[in-house]
Coordinates of C-alpha atoms and ligand atoms in Angstrom, one line a residue:
M1 CA 17.5 32.1 10.0
T2 CA 14.6 33.5 8.0
A3 CA 10.9 33.9 8.4
T4 CA 8.0 33.8 5.9
L5 CA 6.2 36.9 5.0
T6 CA 2.4 37.2 4.8
P7 CA 0.6 39.0 2.0
D8 CA 0.0 42.0 4.4
E9 CA 3.7 42.1 5.1
L10 CA 4.7 41.8 1.4
Q11 CA 2.5 44.8 0.7
R12 CA 3.8 46.8 3.7
Y13 CA 7.5 46.3 2.8
A14 CA 7.0 46.7 -1.0
R15 CA 9.7 49.5 -1.3
H16 CA 12.2 47.2 0.4
L17 CA 11.3 44.2 -1.7
I18 CA 12.2 45.9 -4.9
L19 CA 15.6 47.1 -3.5
P20 CA 18.3 44.8 -5.0
D21 CA 20.2 44.5 -1.7
V22 CA 17.2 43.8 0.4
G23 CA 14.5 41.9 -1.5
V24 CA 12.3 39.2 0.0
E25 CA 15.3 37.4 1.4
G26 CA 16.5 40.5 3.2
Q27 CA 13.0 41.3 4.5
R28 CA 12.8 37.8 5.9
R29 CA 16.1 38.3 7.7
L30 CA 14.8 41.6 9.2
K31 CA 11.7 39.8 10.4
A32 CA 13.8 37.1 12.0
A33 CA 16.1 39.6 13.7
R34 CA 16.1 40.4 17.4
V35 CA 17.5 43.9 18.3
L36 CA 17.8 45.3 21.8
V37 CA 17.5 49.1 22.2
V38 CA 19.0 50.3 25.5
G39 CA 17.1 53.4 26.5
A40 CA 13.8 54.7 25.1
G41 CA 15.0 58.3 25.1
G42 CA 16.5 60.7 22.5
L43 CA 18.5 58.1 20.6
G44 CA 16.3 55.2 21.3
S45 CA 13.3 57.0 19.8
P46 CA 14.4 57.2 16.2
V47 CA 16.2 53.9 16.5
A48 CA 13.1 52.0 17.6
L49 CA 10.7 53.9 15.2
Y50 CA 12.8 53.1 12.2
L51 CA 13.6 49.5 13.1
A52 CA 9.9 48.9 13.7
A53 CA 9.0 50.6 10.4
A54 CA 11.6 48.6 8.6
G55 CA 10.1 45.3 9.9
V56 CA 12.7 44.2 12.4
G57 CA 10.7 41.3 13.9
T58 CA 11.5 41.6 17.6
L59 CA 12.5 44.8 19.3
G60 CA 13.6 44.7 22.9
I61 CA 13.7 47.9 24.8
V62 CA 15.3 48.5 28.2
D63 CA 14.2 51.6 30.2
F64 CA 12.9 52.4 33.7
D65 CA 12.0 56.0 33.3
V66 CA 8.7 57.9 33.1
V67 CA 7.9 60.4 30.3
D68 CA 8.6 63.9 31.4
M69 CA 7.5 67.1 29.7
S70 CA 11.2 68.1 29.1
N71 CA 11.7 64.8 27.1
L72 CA 9.4 65.8 24.3
Q73 CA 11.8 68.3 22.7
R74 CA 13.7 65.3 21.3
Q75 CA 12.2 61.9 22.4
I76 CA 9.8 61.5 19.5
L77 CA 8.6 58.1 20.6
H78 CA 6.5 59.9 23.2
G79 CA 3.8 62.5 23.0
T80 CA 2.2 65.1 25.2
G81 CA -0.5 62.7 26.3
D82 CA 2.2 60.3 27.5
V83 CA 3.6 62.6 30.1
G84 CA 3.7 60.7 33.4
R85 CA 3.4 57.3 31.7
S86 CA 6.2 54.8 31.7
K87 CA 8.4 55.2 28.7
L88 CA 8.0 51.5 27.9
D89 CA 4.2 51.6 27.8
S90 CA 4.4 54.8 25.6
A91 CA 7.0 53.2 23.3
R92 CA 5.1 50.0 22.9
A93 CA 1.9 51.7 21.9
R94 CA 3.6 54.0 19.4
L95 CA 5.7 51.2 17.9
L96 CA 2.8 48.8 17.5
D97 CA 0.9 51.7 15.8
V98 CA 3.8 52.1 13.4
N99 CA 4.0 48.4 12.7
P100 CA 1.7 45.8 14.3
F101 CA 3.8 43.0 12.8
V102 CA 6.6 43.8 15.1
R103 CA 6.9 42.1 18.5
V104 CA 8.0 44.6 21.3
E105 CA 9.6 43.1 24.3
T106 CA 10.0 45.5 27.2
H107 CA 12.5 45.2 30.1
E108 CA 11.4 47.7 32.8
A109 CA 14.8 47.9 34.6
R110 CA 18.0 49.8 34.7
L111 CA 20.6 47.8 32.8
T112 CA 23.0 46.6 35.5
S113 CA 25.8 44.1 36.0
A114 CA 23.3 41.7 37.5
N115 CA 20.9 41.6 34.5
A116 CA 22.9 42.8 31.4
L117 CA 24.2 39.4 30.3
E118 CA 20.8 37.8 30.6
I119 CA 18.9 40.5 28.8
I120 CA 21.5 41.2 26.1
G121 CA 22.0 37.4 25.6
R122 CA 18.5 37.1 24.1
Y123 CA 19.2 39.5 21.2
D124 CA 21.4 39.4 18.0
I125 CA 22.3 43.1 18.0
V126 CA 22.4 45.8 20.7
V127 CA 21.8 49.5 19.9
D128 CA 23.2 51.7 22.7
G129 CA 21.0 54.7 23.4
T130 CA 22.2 55.3 26.9
D131 CA 23.1 58.8 28.3
N132 CA 25.7 58.0 30.8
F133 CA 29.2 56.5 31.0
A134 CA 28.5 53.7 33.5
T135 CA 25.8 52.1 31.3
R136 CA 27.8 52.6 28.1
Y137 CA 30.8 50.7 29.6
L138 CA 28.5 48.1 30.9
T139 CA 26.8 47.7 27.5
N140 CA 30.2 47.5 25.8
D141 CA 31.6 44.9 28.1
A142 CA 28.5 42.7 28.1
C143 CA 28.4 42.8 24.2
V144 CA 32.1 41.9 24.0
L145 CA 31.7 39.0 26.5
L146 CA 28.7 37.7 24.6
G147 CA 30.1 38.4 21.1
K148 CA 27.2 40.7 20.1
P149 CA 27.5 43.8 17.8
N150 CA 27.0 47.1 19.7
V151 CA 25.8 50.0 17.6
Y152 CA 27.0 53.0 19.5
G153 CA 25.8 56.6 19.5
S154 CA 26.2 59.5 21.8
I155 CA 25.2 63.1 21.8
F156 CA 26.2 66.3 23.6
R157 CA 24.9 69.8 22.9
F158 CA 25.4 70.1 19.1
E159 CA 27.8 67.2 18.6
G160 CA 27.3 63.5 18.1
Q161 CA 29.3 60.3 17.6
A162 CA 28.5 56.9 16.1
S163 CA 30.3 53.7 15.6
V164 CA 29.8 49.9 15.6
F165 CA 31.7 48.0 18.3
G166 CA 32.0 44.4 19.3
L167 CA 32.5 42.8 15.9
P168 CA 35.1 39.9 16.1
D169 CA 37.9 41.8 14.4
G170 CA 36.8 45.3 15.2
P171 CA 37.5 47.6 18.2
C172 CA 35.2 48.2 21.2
Y173 CA 34.2 51.3 23.2
R174 CA 37.1 50.6 25.6
C175 CA 39.6 50.6 22.7
L176 CA 38.4 54.2 22.0
F177 CA 38.0 55.3 25.7
P178 CA 40.1 53.0 28.0
E179 CA 39.1 55.1 31.0
P180 CA 35.9 57.0 31.8
P181 CA 36.3 60.8 32.2
P182 CA 36.7 62.0 35.8
A183 CA 33.2 62.0 37.5
G184 CA 31.6 65.4 37.1
S185 CA 34.0 66.6 34.4
V186 CA 31.5 66.0 31.6
P187 CA 28.0 67.5 32.1
S188 CA 25.0 65.3 31.3
C189 CA 22.5 66.3 28.7
A190 CA 20.3 67.5 31.6
E191 CA 23.1 69.8 32.8
G192 CA 24.7 70.7 29.5
G193 CA 21.7 70.7 27.1
V194 CA 21.2 69.0 23.8
F195 CA 20.0 70.3 20.4
G196 CA 16.7 68.5 20.0
V197 CA 17.1 67.3 16.4
L198 CA 20.6 65.9 17.0
P199 CA 19.5 62.6 18.5
G200 CA 17.3 62.3 15.4
I201 CA 20.4 62.4 13.2
V202 CA 22.6 60.1 15.4
G203 CA 19.8 57.7 16.2
T204 CA 18.9 57.4 12.5
I205 CA 22.5 56.6 11.7
Q206 CA 22.4 53.9 14.4
A207 CA 19.2 52.4 12.9
T208 CA 20.9 52.4 9.5
E209 CA 23.9 50.5 10.9
A210 CA 21.7 48.0 12.7
I211 CA 19.7 47.2 9.5
K212 CA 23.0 46.9 7.5
L213 CA 24.3 44.4 10.0
I214 CA 21.1 42.3 9.8
L215 CA 21.2 42.3 6.0
G216 CA 24.9 41.9 5.8
I217 CA 25.2 44.7 3.2
G218 CA 27.4 47.7 2.7
E219 CA 30.2 48.9 4.9
T220 CA 29.4 49.5 8.6
L221 CA 31.0 52.0 10.9
A222 CA 33.1 49.1 12.6
G223 CA 36.6 50.5 12.8
R224 CA 35.5 54.0 12.3
L225 CA 34.2 56.7 14.6
L226 CA 31.8 59.1 12.9
L227 CA 31.9 62.6 14.4
I228 CA 29.0 64.8 13.7
D229 CA 28.8 68.6 14.2
A230 CA 25.3 69.8 13.7
L231 CA 26.3 73.5 13.8
S232 CA 28.8 73.3 10.9
M233 CA 27.1 70.3 9.5
Q234 CA 30.4 68.5 9.2
F235 CA 30.7 64.7 9.3
R236 CA 34.1 63.3 9.8
A237 CA 35.1 59.6 10.1
M238 CA 38.2 58.8 12.2
T239 CA 39.8 55.4 11.8
L240 CA 39.6 53.3 15.0
R241 CA 41.9 50.4 15.6
K242 CA 41.4 47.5 17.9
D243 CA 43.7 48.0 20.8
P244 CA 45.6 44.7 21.5
S245 CA 46.0 45.7 25.2
C246 CA 42.2 46.5 25.6
P247 CA 41.1 44.5 28.7
A248 CA 37.7 43.8 27.1
C249 CA 38.3 42.8 23.5
G250 CA 42.2 42.6 23.4
T251 CA 43.7 40.7 26.3
R252 CA 40.3 39.7 27.5
T253 CA 41.2 40.1 31.1
I254 CA 37.6 41.3 31.7
K255 CA 35.9 38.0 32.2
A256 CA 32.9 39.2 34.1
L257 CA 30.9 42.5 34.5
I258 CA 32.2 44.9 37.2
D259 CA 30.6 47.7 39.3
Y260 CA 30.3 50.3 36.6
D261 CA 29.1 53.1 38.9
E262 CA 32.3 52.6 40.9
F263 CA 34.4 52.4 37.7
C264 CA 33.0 55.7 36.5
G265 CA 33.2 57.4 40.0
V266 CA 29.4 57.8 40.3
P267 CA 28.7 58.7 44.0
N268 CA 26.6 56.2 45.9
A269 CA 23.3 57.8 46.8
D270 CA 23.9 56.9 50.5
E271 CA 27.2 58.8 50.5
V272 CA 26.1 62.2 49.2
H273 CA 26.7 64.0 52.5
D274 CA 29.9 66.1 52.6
I275 CA 31.0 65.4 49.0
D276 CA 34.3 67.1 48.5
H277 CA 34.1 68.8 51.8
V278 CA 30.9 70.7 51.0
A279 CA 28.4 70.4 53.8
E280 CA 24.9 69.5 52.7
I281 CA 21.4 70.0 53.8
T282 CA 18.6 67.8 52.6
P283 CA 15.4 69.3 51.2
T284 CA 13.4 67.9 54.1
E285 CA 15.8 69.6 56.6
L286 CA 15.6 72.9 54.7
A287 CA 11.8 72.7 54.4
A288 CA 11.6 72.2 58.2
R289 CA 13.7 75.3 58.8
I290 CA 11.6 77.4 56.4
A291 CA 8.4 76.1 58.0
R292 CA 9.5 77.4 61.4
A293 CA 10.4 80.8 59.9
D294 CA 14.1 80.3 60.6
A295 CA 15.6 83.5 59.2
S296 CA 19.2 82.7 60.1
F297 CA 20.3 81.7 56.6
D298 CA 20.2 83.0 53.1
L299 CA 19.1 80.7 50.2
I300 CA 20.9 81.3 47.0
D301 CA 19.7 79.7 43.7
V302 CA 22.6 79.5 41.2
R303 CA 20.5 78.3 38.2
E304 CA 19.7 80.3 35.1
P305 CA 16.7 82.8 34.9
Y306 CA 14.7 80.5 32.5
E307 CA 15.1 77.6 35.1
W308 CA 13.9 79.9 37.9
A309 CA 10.9 80.8 35.7
I310 CA 10.0 77.0 35.5
A311 CA 10.1 76.5 39.3
H312 CA 11.8 78.0 42.3
I313 CA 11.6 77.9 46.1
D314 CA 9.9 81.0 47.7
G315 CA 12.4 83.1 49.6
A316 CA 15.4 82.1 47.4
R317 CA 17.6 84.7 45.7
L318 CA 18.6 84.1 42.1
I319 CA 22.3 84.5 41.3
P320 CA 23.2 82.4 38.2
L321 CA 26.5 80.5 38.7
G322 CA 28.4 82.7 36.2
Q323 CA 27.5 85.8 38.3
I324 CA 28.6 84.3 41.7
P325 CA 32.2 85.7 41.6
A326 CA 31.0 89.2 40.9
S327 CA 28.2 88.9 43.5
L328 CA 30.3 87.8 46.5
P329 CA 30.6 91.3 47.9
S330 CA 26.8 91.4 48.2
L331 CA 26.7 88.3 50.3
D332 CA 27.2 88.2 54.1
K333 CA 30.1 85.9 55.0
T334 CA 29.0 85.7 58.6
R335 CA 25.6 84.2 57.9
E336 CA 24.8 80.7 57.0
I337 CA 24.3 80.3 53.2
V338 CA 22.4 77.5 51.5
V339 CA 23.1 77.2 47.7
M340 CA 20.9 75.2 45.4
C341 CA 20.5 74.4 41.7
R342 CA 18.6 71.8 39.6
S343 CA 20.3 68.6 40.9
G344 CA 23.1 69.8 43.3
V345 CA 26.1 69.7 40.9
R346 CA 26.4 73.4 40.0
S347 CA 25.6 74.5 43.5
A348 CA 28.4 72.3 44.8
D349 CA 30.7 74.2 42.5
A350 CA 29.4 77.5 43.8
A351 CA 29.8 76.3 47.4
R352 CA 33.4 75.3 46.8
F353 CA 34.1 78.6 45.1
M354 CA 32.6 80.5 48.0
Q355 CA 34.5 78.4 50.6
S356 CA 37.8 79.2 48.8
N357 CA 36.8 82.9 49.2
G358 CA 36.4 82.8 52.9
F359 CA 32.7 81.8 53.3
T360 CA 32.8 79.2 56.1
R361 CA 29.1 78.5 56.6
V362 CA 28.0 77.3 53.1
K363 CA 25.8 74.3 52.7
N364 CA 24.7 72.7 49.4
L365 CA 21.0 71.7 49.0
A366 CA 21.4 67.9 48.3
G367 CA 19.7 66.8 45.0
G368 CA 18.7 70.4 44.2
I369 CA 15.1 71.4 43.3
L370 CA 14.5 68.0 41.7
R371 CA 14.8 66.3 45.1
W372 CA 12.9 69.2 46.7
S373 CA 10.1 68.3 44.2
T374 CA 10.3 64.6 45.1
D375 CA 10.7 64.9 48.9
V376 CA 9.0 68.2 49.8
D377 CA 6.6 69.7 47.3
P378 CA 5.5 67.6 44.2
R379 CA 3.8 70.7 42.8
V380 CA 7.3 72.1 42.0
R381 CA 7.8 71.4 38.3
R382 CA 10.6 69.0 37.3
Y383 CA 12.5 69.6 34.1
Ligands
LIG401 ZN1 38.4 46.9 23.0

């Protein structure tokens, strides 16, 4: 399917039109193409910007988040003036400024088993810019079921990966990773950090692959996993084979989407109390105790000093997680101790460690300072 180009478009895309492998015919294909970008974050930013600039006619974007100050270190779709605005509104404005000839279709939702087939079904190609395993498996399975190419990218700290999944004779994400890692074993970018320019590298590679797929030129990353190390600046390509026993693309035993949170072991928000035998206290409960000047417990913050400098709860004592073992002698085992961190993951580790060292009255602050900010004091900065 092709589309006709107006004189304004011919002028705009002049550098493509003189490229032998693109030309007017290729540019018409780009205009007729429909690409879905899952996530308007670190990867989705360069992907959407370059696809829009290149003249991909219809860009769908799925996201449900709001622009946060801590996004701007890498999510170049959004600017300082967009903080607090929905990422989709911010993305649409920026993309239409880059190229008003592009149609931006926004899907303000979390991609779920209930909506993925319907949303992905409207597009020719999917670019996966998600930051979690559950959505990545969901995107993969939906693309395989629908027969859509899935341009994969992922980033962690200084390392990235990219590939193209879901082509008829190529492997899929499950061929590479049949099982998700144990829940909590791989920190998220929020917990582990990410080098700000890295999603720029990986996302630009994803945009390149999507454009090649539309044009039908070159050799895509299907059947190869590109591994990128930004610190050594080494790029390696591993050969990936389609696994005949893959339940998605091999045996095709997966005939419908499943519960991906359950598959990936993501705890249900209603079941956060007493995870792994660590008692919890909610921010609201803690705030009530502080408000009545209850001095029967110690509040220990296990985050790093730079996080403490962004925001902390008055009366807490800072002991970064790595210093907890050495600090145990300074803590009173007989008193109740509440541990806290950003989201409750690191402090649960600290609580388990303390319990195994004879502390019997440890409680974890559920949801950490992020939930404190939401439930108790919105003036506390989120990051
Ligand atoms: Zn597969």
